Amino acid sequence: MSPGAASQLARLSGLAVREARQVGSQHGYQHFMITLAGGRRAFAKVVADAVSAPSAAAFAADETAAAFAAEASGLRWLGEPGAVPVPEVFAAGPAALVISMITPGQATPEAAFRFGAELARLHEAGADSFGAPWRGFIASLPLDNTQQSQWPDWYASRRLLPFLRLATDSGALGPQEGRLTEAVMDRIGSLAGPAEPPSRIHGDCWAGNVLWSGGRGWLIDPAAHGGHRETDLAMLALFGAPHLDRIMAGYNDTVPLAAGWRSRVPLHQLHPLLVHACLFGASYRDPVLAAARAALTS
């Protein structure tokens, strides 16, 4: 435990922090387990060096403040319907985000089925449009949340095109991946499936952003926005989620998916794969290529 870290986190968050222990880092943020006055446990995400070097330039970066604000807004918005549990936001400032601690539990088949049913109810709560009224972020990258009324054009212009450009400009993707992704965008109207209203989605719903506690799946670290409900489910399948078959059963029993949803999984996985190509480079060329091809032949 570091008394110095506790006092710095108290200053950054405006909370009475009694104890703080660094537990890791990711995407330019330091992670802390903290204890608040009164003994309540919490998790803090802090700008790198803001605790050890408070005068660092990153401390007051507008992008960081916007990213923390987006995460806080997303958690609160996802929590509004009371469907899937999310952590409580204790503080969200330009250098620190503090949320309640989720006690680790087990991903049982019963919990997975319940999570699928609750995720369906969350999606069913809906959104005003595709996009969101706040700036978006996924990992360390900005998301264009400009709101539109039609999902196919929105997905192509706000989720595929920006990351295709970024990945090709950096050399992470080559001409073949570019051409096939552009072909997906050109045919997006026929590939998107039946029209659906905007769903209230997590937006980065891979298994690492689902915590299991108390017999339920909890959502963390959202890129929340009004989107297509198949996007969250495709993300769960992309890197594997525990008891995915039970999650899907719980979902379909609650709000059945549209016909042909399985064939559209690669279309919805194309965006997160492009994001990974931007973040991690050419190792994602083959997965992007495979997803684009599968989307075009579905």
GROMACS .gro file of C-alpha atoms in nm:
model
  298
    1MET     CA    1   0.000   0.000   0.000
    2SER     CA    2   0.120   0.351  -0.079
    3PRO     CA    3   0.010   0.645   0.139
    4GLY     CA    4   0.144   0.877  -0.131
    5ALA     CA    5  -0.069   0.711  -0.399
    6ALA     CA    6  -0.374   0.729  -0.174
    7SER     CA    7  -0.332   1.103  -0.119
    8GLN     CA    8  -0.273   1.167  -0.489
    9LEU     CA    9  -0.580   0.962  -0.585
   10ALA     CA   10  -0.783   1.154  -0.330
   11ARG     CA   11  -0.672   1.478  -0.493
   12LEU     CA   12  -0.742   1.351  -0.846
   13SER     CA   13  -1.083   1.202  -0.770
   14GLY     CA   14  -1.216   1.425  -0.494
   15LEU     CA   15  -1.288   1.113  -0.286
   16ALA     CA   16  -1.162   1.025   0.060
   17VAL     CA   17  -0.913   0.752  -0.033
   18ARG     CA   18  -0.775   0.561   0.265
   19GLU     CA   19  -0.556   0.304   0.086
   20ALA     CA   20  -0.437   0.247  -0.272
   21ARG     CA   21  -0.251  -0.037  -0.440
   22GLN     CA   22  -0.151  -0.046  -0.806
   23VAL     CA   23  -0.265  -0.369  -0.973
   24GLY     CA   24  -0.172  -0.316  -1.338
   25SER     CA   25  -0.185  -0.088  -1.638
   26GLN     CA   26  -0.332  -0.087  -1.989
   27HIS     CA   27  -0.378   0.156  -2.279
   28GLY     CA   28  -0.181   0.430  -2.103
   29TYR     CA   29  -0.373   0.403  -1.774
   30GLN     CA   30  -0.263   0.279  -1.432
   31HIS     CA   31  -0.509   0.059  -1.241
   32PHE     CA   32  -0.551   0.081  -0.863
   33MET     CA   33  -0.749  -0.110  -0.605
   34ILE     CA   34  -0.850   0.148  -0.347
   35THR     CA   35  -1.031   0.161  -0.015
   36LEU     CA   36  -1.250   0.461   0.055
   37ALA     CA   37  -1.330   0.613   0.390
   38GLY     CA   38  -1.581   0.384   0.556
   39GLY     CA   39  -1.414   0.075   0.411
   40ARG     CA   40  -1.583   0.056   0.071
   41ARG     CA   41  -1.363  -0.098  -0.200
   42ALA     CA   42  -1.329   0.060  -0.542
   43PHE     CA   43  -1.135   0.040  -0.868
   44ALA     CA   44  -0.954   0.341  -1.013
   45LYS     CA   45  -0.830   0.397  -1.366
   46VAL     CA   46  -0.574   0.678  -1.367
   47VAL     CA   47  -0.373   0.854  -1.635
   48ALA     CA   48  -0.024   0.706  -1.646
   49ASP     CA   49   0.217   0.912  -1.431
   50ALA     CA   50  -0.062   1.125  -1.285
   51VAL     CA   51   0.009   0.970  -0.944
   52SER     CA   52   0.388   0.946  -0.962
   53ALA     CA   53   0.441   1.261  -1.175
   54PRO     CA   54   0.135   1.486  -1.138
   55SER     CA   55   0.279   1.755  -1.363
   56ALA     CA   56   0.300   1.520  -1.663
   57ALA     CA   57   0.144   1.660  -1.978
   58ALA     CA   58  -0.097   1.366  -2.002
   59PHE     CA   59  -0.253   1.473  -1.674
   60ALA     CA   60  -0.481   1.734  -1.826
   61ALA     CA   61  -0.519   1.589  -2.175
   62ASP     CA   62  -0.857   1.667  -2.327
   63GLU     CA   63  -0.872   1.321  -2.485
   64THR     CA   64  -0.830   1.150  -2.150
   65ALA     CA   65  -1.097   1.363  -1.987
   66ALA     CA   66  -1.333   1.282  -2.276
   67ALA     CA   67  -1.252   0.910  -2.252
   68PHE     CA   68  -1.329   0.898  -1.879
   69ALA     CA   69  -1.645   1.101  -1.932
   70ALA     CA   70  -1.755   0.863  -2.208
   71GLU     CA   71  -1.695   0.557  -1.992
   72ALA     CA   72  -1.886   0.711  -1.701
   73SER     CA   73  -2.174   0.817  -1.927
   74GLY     CA   74  -2.182   0.473  -2.083
   75LEU     CA   75  -2.195   0.291  -1.750
   76ARG     CA   76  -2.474   0.513  -1.621
   77TRP     CA   77  -2.672   0.479  -1.946
   78LEU     CA   78  -2.634   0.101  -1.951
   79GLY     CA   79  -2.746   0.088  -1.589
   80GLU     CA   80  -3.064   0.292  -1.642
   81PRO     CA   81  -3.290   0.002  -1.752
   82GLY     CA   82  -3.187  -0.211  -1.453
   83ALA     CA   83  -3.127  -0.510  -1.681
   84VAL     CA   84  -2.755  -0.599  -1.668
   85PRO     CA   85  -2.567  -0.489  -1.355
   86VAL     CA   86  -2.285  -0.237  -1.398
   87PRO     CA   87  -2.046  -0.079  -1.146
   88GLU     CA   88  -2.146   0.244  -0.977
   89VAL     CA   89  -1.950   0.549  -1.091
   90PHE     CA   90  -1.799   0.722  -0.787
   91ALA     CA   91  -1.594   0.986  -0.969
   92ALA     CA   92  -1.500   1.079  -1.326
   93GLY     CA   93  -1.249   1.357  -1.377
   94PRO     CA   94  -0.980   1.458  -1.626
   95ALA     CA   95  -0.721   1.224  -1.473
   96ALA     CA   96  -0.909   0.951  -1.285
   97LEU     CA   97  -1.219   0.734  -1.309
   98VAL     CA   98  -1.333   0.555  -0.993
   99ILE     CA   99  -1.601   0.285  -0.994
  100SER     CA  100  -1.730   0.035  -0.740
  101MET     CA  101  -1.545  -0.294  -0.696
  102ILE     CA  102  -1.708  -0.610  -0.829
  103THR     CA  103  -1.637  -0.917  -0.616
  104PRO     CA  104  -1.506  -1.196  -0.845
  105GLY     CA  105  -1.727  -1.500  -0.894
  106GLN     CA  106  -1.777  -1.796  -1.127
  107ALA     CA  107  -1.915  -1.810  -1.480
  108THR     CA  108  -2.160  -2.096  -1.437
  109PRO     CA  109  -2.404  -2.218  -1.703
  110GLU     CA  110  -2.688  -2.075  -1.494
  111ALA     CA  111  -2.519  -1.735  -1.466
  112ALA     CA  112  -2.449  -1.736  -1.840
  113PHE     CA  113  -2.815  -1.808  -1.924
  114ARG     CA  114  -2.925  -1.528  -1.693
  115PHE     CA  115  -2.672  -1.290  -1.845
  116GLY     CA  116  -2.802  -1.368  -2.195
  117ALA     CA  117  -3.158  -1.293  -2.085
  118GLU     CA  118  -3.055  -0.971  -1.912
  119LEU     CA  119  -2.846  -0.860  -2.212
  120ALA     CA  120  -3.153  -0.908  -2.432
  121ARG     CA  121  -3.356  -0.685  -2.200
  122LEU     CA  122  -3.079  -0.424  -2.200
  123HIS     CA  123  -3.078  -0.417  -2.580
  124GLU     CA  124  -3.457  -0.400  -2.584
  125ALA     CA  125  -3.443  -0.081  -2.373
  126GLY     CA  126  -3.334   0.089  -2.695
  127ALA     CA  127  -3.168   0.418  -2.786
  128ASP     CA  128  -3.275   0.739  -2.954
  129SER     CA  129  -3.057   0.675  -3.260
  130PHE     CA  130  -2.751   0.490  -3.381
  131GLY     CA  131  -2.455   0.658  -3.213
  132ALA     CA  132  -2.449   0.856  -2.888
  133PRO     CA  133  -2.459   1.215  -2.761
  134TRP     CA  134  -2.108   1.180  -2.614
  135ARG     CA  135  -1.767   1.135  -2.775
  136GLY     CA  136  -1.678   0.770  -2.809
  137PHE     CA  137  -1.366   0.569  -2.735
  138ILE     CA  138  -1.267   0.206  -2.770
  139ALA     CA  139  -0.945   0.112  -2.591
  140SER     CA  140  -0.722   0.415  -2.662
  141LEU     CA  141  -0.886   0.504  -2.996
  142PRO     CA  142  -1.163   0.757  -3.061
  143LEU     CA  143  -1.500   0.643  -3.192
  144ASP     CA  144  -1.720   0.862  -3.409
  145ASN     CA  145  -2.057   0.858  -3.230
  146THR     CA  146  -2.229   1.098  -3.471
  147GLN     CA  147  -2.595   1.003  -3.453
  148GLN     CA  148  -2.786   0.871  -3.754
  149SER     CA  149  -3.117   0.698  -3.812
  150GLN     CA  150  -3.009   0.407  -4.037
  151TRP     CA  151  -2.768   0.142  -3.911
  152PRO     CA  152  -2.608   0.017  -4.237
  153ASP     CA  153  -2.478   0.358  -4.348
  154TRP     CA  154  -2.385   0.448  -3.989
  155TYR     CA  155  -2.185   0.126  -3.941
  156ALA     CA  156  -2.001   0.165  -4.270
  157SER     CA  157  -1.915   0.533  -4.223
  158ARG     CA  158  -1.864   0.551  -3.844
  159ARG     CA  159  -1.720   0.210  -3.757
  160LEU     CA  160  -1.558   0.052  -4.064
  161LEU     CA  161  -1.420   0.337  -4.274
  162PRO     CA  162  -1.229   0.532  -4.002
  163PHE     CA  163  -1.045   0.224  -3.877
  164LEU     CA  164  -0.978   0.090  -4.225
  165ARG     CA  165  -0.810   0.421  -4.310
  166LEU     CA  166  -0.609   0.423  -3.988
  167ALA     CA  167  -0.496   0.062  -4.032
  168THR     CA  168  -0.397   0.103  -4.398
  169ASP     CA  169  -0.223   0.436  -4.336
  170SER     CA  170  -0.011   0.273  -4.065
  171GLY     CA  171   0.072  -0.027  -4.284
  172ALA     CA  172  -0.109  -0.271  -4.055
  173LEU     CA  173  -0.338  -0.369  -4.344
  174GLY     CA  174  -0.250  -0.404  -4.710
  175PRO     CA  175  -0.437  -0.344  -5.037
  176GLN     CA  176  -0.619  -0.679  -5.034
  177GLU     CA  177  -0.771  -0.623  -4.691
  178GLY     CA  178  -0.858  -0.268  -4.796
  179ARG     CA  179  -1.036  -0.375  -5.113
  180LEU     CA  180  -1.241  -0.645  -4.940
  181THR     CA  181  -1.345  -0.416  -4.655
  182GLU     CA  182  -1.444  -0.149  -4.907
  183ALA     CA  183  -1.652  -0.413  -5.087
  184VAL     CA  184  -1.831  -0.485  -4.759
  185MET     CA  185  -1.906  -0.114  -4.718
  186ASP     CA  186  -2.031  -0.091  -5.076
  187ARG     CA  187  -2.273  -0.379  -5.016
  188ILE     CA  188  -2.365  -0.294  -4.659
  189GLY     CA  189  -2.733  -0.245  -4.741
  190SER     CA  190  -2.776  -0.601  -4.863
  191LEU     CA  191  -2.550  -0.755  -4.596
  192ALA     CA  192  -2.704  -0.589  -4.291
  193GLY     CA  193  -3.011  -0.808  -4.262
  194PRO     CA  194  -3.359  -0.698  -4.155
  195ALA     CA  195  -3.387  -0.341  -4.030
  196GLU     CA  196  -3.393  -0.311  -3.651
  197PRO     CA  197  -3.440  -0.014  -3.420
  198PRO     CA  198  -3.137   0.113  -3.226
  199SER     CA  199  -3.047  -0.109  -2.933
  200ARG     CA  200  -2.878   0.000  -2.613
  201ILE     CA  201  -2.547  -0.184  -2.656
  202HIS     CA  202  -2.219  -0.213  -2.467
  203GLY     CA  203  -2.015  -0.171  -2.786
  204ASP     CA  204  -1.700  -0.357  -2.673
  205CYS     CA  205  -1.862  -0.668  -2.531
  206TRP     CA  206  -1.577  -0.917  -2.544
  207ALA     CA  207  -1.544  -1.168  -2.261
  208GLY     CA  208  -1.287  -0.957  -2.075
  209ASN     CA  209  -1.547  -0.685  -2.026
  210VAL     CA  210  -1.794  -0.923  -1.861
  211LEU     CA  211  -1.725  -0.990  -1.493
  212TRP     CA  212  -1.900  -1.275  -1.315
  213SER     CA  213  -2.021  -1.210  -0.963
  214GLY     CA  214  -2.313  -1.327  -0.753
  215GLY     CA  215  -2.451  -1.551  -1.024
  216ARG     CA  216  -2.470  -1.269  -1.281
  217GLY     CA  217  -2.263  -1.119  -1.559
  218TRP     CA  218  -2.161  -0.757  -1.498
  219LEU     CA  219  -2.062  -0.519  -1.778
  220ILE     CA  220  -1.753  -0.300  -1.747
  221ASP     CA  221  -1.539  -0.076  -1.971
  222PRO     CA  222  -1.810   0.007  -2.226
  223ALA     CA  223  -1.799   0.182  -2.561
  224ALA     CA  224  -2.173   0.227  -2.516
  225HIS     CA  225  -2.397   0.367  -2.788
  226GLY     CA  226  -2.712   0.305  -2.982
  227GLY     CA  227  -2.620   0.021  -3.214
  228HIS     CA  228  -2.721  -0.313  -3.358
  229ARG     CA  229  -2.783  -0.580  -3.094
  230GLU     CA  230  -2.601  -0.844  -3.301
  231THR     CA  231  -2.280  -0.643  -3.248
  232ASP     CA  232  -2.256  -0.729  -2.876
  233LEU     CA  233  -2.324  -1.096  -2.943
  234ALA     CA  234  -2.066  -1.112  -3.222
  235MET     CA  235  -1.810  -0.957  -2.988
  236LEU     CA  236  -1.880  -1.223  -2.724
  237ALA     CA  237  -1.810  -1.489  -2.987
  238LEU     CA  238  -1.499  -1.324  -3.132
  239PHE     CA  239  -1.252  -1.417  -2.860
  240GLY     CA  240  -1.468  -1.671  -2.682
  241ALA     CA  241  -1.696  -1.627  -2.380
  242PRO     CA  242  -1.761  -1.889  -2.112
  243HIS     CA  243  -2.076  -2.091  -2.174
  244LEU     CA  244  -2.154  -1.891  -2.488
  245ASP     CA  245  -2.419  -2.145  -2.587
  246ARG     CA  246  -2.606  -2.074  -2.263
  247ILE     CA  247  -2.570  -1.697  -2.311
  248MET     CA  248  -2.724  -1.732  -2.657
  249ALA     CA  249  -3.001  -1.957  -2.527
  250GLY     CA  250  -3.092  -1.708  -2.257
  251TYR     CA  251  -3.089  -1.426  -2.510
  252ASN     CA  252  -3.304  -1.603  -2.770
  253ASP     CA  253  -3.551  -1.722  -2.509
  254THR     CA  254  -3.604  -1.360  -2.404
  255VAL     CA  255  -3.591  -1.163  -2.730
  256PRO     CA  256  -3.538  -1.389  -3.033
  257LEU     CA  257  -3.281  -1.281  -3.290
  258ALA     CA  258  -3.372  -1.213  -3.652
  259ALA     CA  259  -3.339  -1.492  -3.905
  260GLY     CA  260  -2.990  -1.528  -4.050
  261TRP     CA  261  -2.810  -1.371  -3.753
  262ARG     CA  262  -2.539  -1.638  -3.755
  263SER     CA  263  -2.438  -1.550  -4.111
  264ARG     CA  264  -2.398  -1.184  -4.009
  265VAL     CA  265  -2.153  -1.253  -3.723
  266PRO     CA  266  -1.845  -1.182  -3.945
  267LEU     CA  267  -1.994  -0.848  -4.052
  268HIS     CA  268  -2.024  -0.738  -3.690
  269GLN     CA  269  -1.679  -0.875  -3.604
  270LEU     CA  270  -1.513  -0.676  -3.881
  271HIS     CA  271  -1.513  -0.352  -3.681
  272PRO     CA  272  -1.338  -0.489  -3.368
  273LEU     CA  273  -1.088  -0.670  -3.589
  274LEU     CA  274  -1.006  -0.343  -3.766
  275VAL     CA  275  -0.964  -0.182  -3.423
  276HIS     CA  276  -0.721  -0.458  -3.325
  277ALA     CA  277  -0.527  -0.406  -3.647
  278CYS     CA  278  -0.493  -0.038  -3.556
  279LEU     CA  279  -0.379  -0.123  -3.204
  280PHE     CA  280  -0.163  -0.432  -3.262
  281GLY     CA  281  -0.056  -0.421  -3.625
  282ALA     CA  282  -0.022  -0.663  -3.912
  283SER     CA  283  -0.090  -0.975  -3.704
  284TYR     CA  284  -0.459  -0.898  -3.762
  285ARG     CA  285  -0.436  -0.898  -4.142
  286ASP     CA  286  -0.557  -1.257  -4.179
  287PRO     CA  287  -0.849  -1.221  -3.934
  288VAL     CA  288  -0.966  -0.901  -4.107
  289LEU     CA  289  -0.937  -1.071  -4.445
  290ALA     CA  290  -1.131  -1.376  -4.325
  291ALA     CA  291  -1.409  -1.168  -4.169
  292ALA     CA  292  -1.450  -0.951  -4.479
  293ARG     CA  293  -1.465  -1.255  -4.705
  294ALA     CA  294  -1.715  -1.429  -4.480
  295ALA     CA  295  -1.933  -1.118  -4.461
  296LEU     CA  296  -1.941  -1.095  -4.841
  297THR     CA  297  -2.031  -1.461  -4.889
  298SER     CA  298  -2.291  -1.485  -4.612
   0.00000   0.00000   0.00000
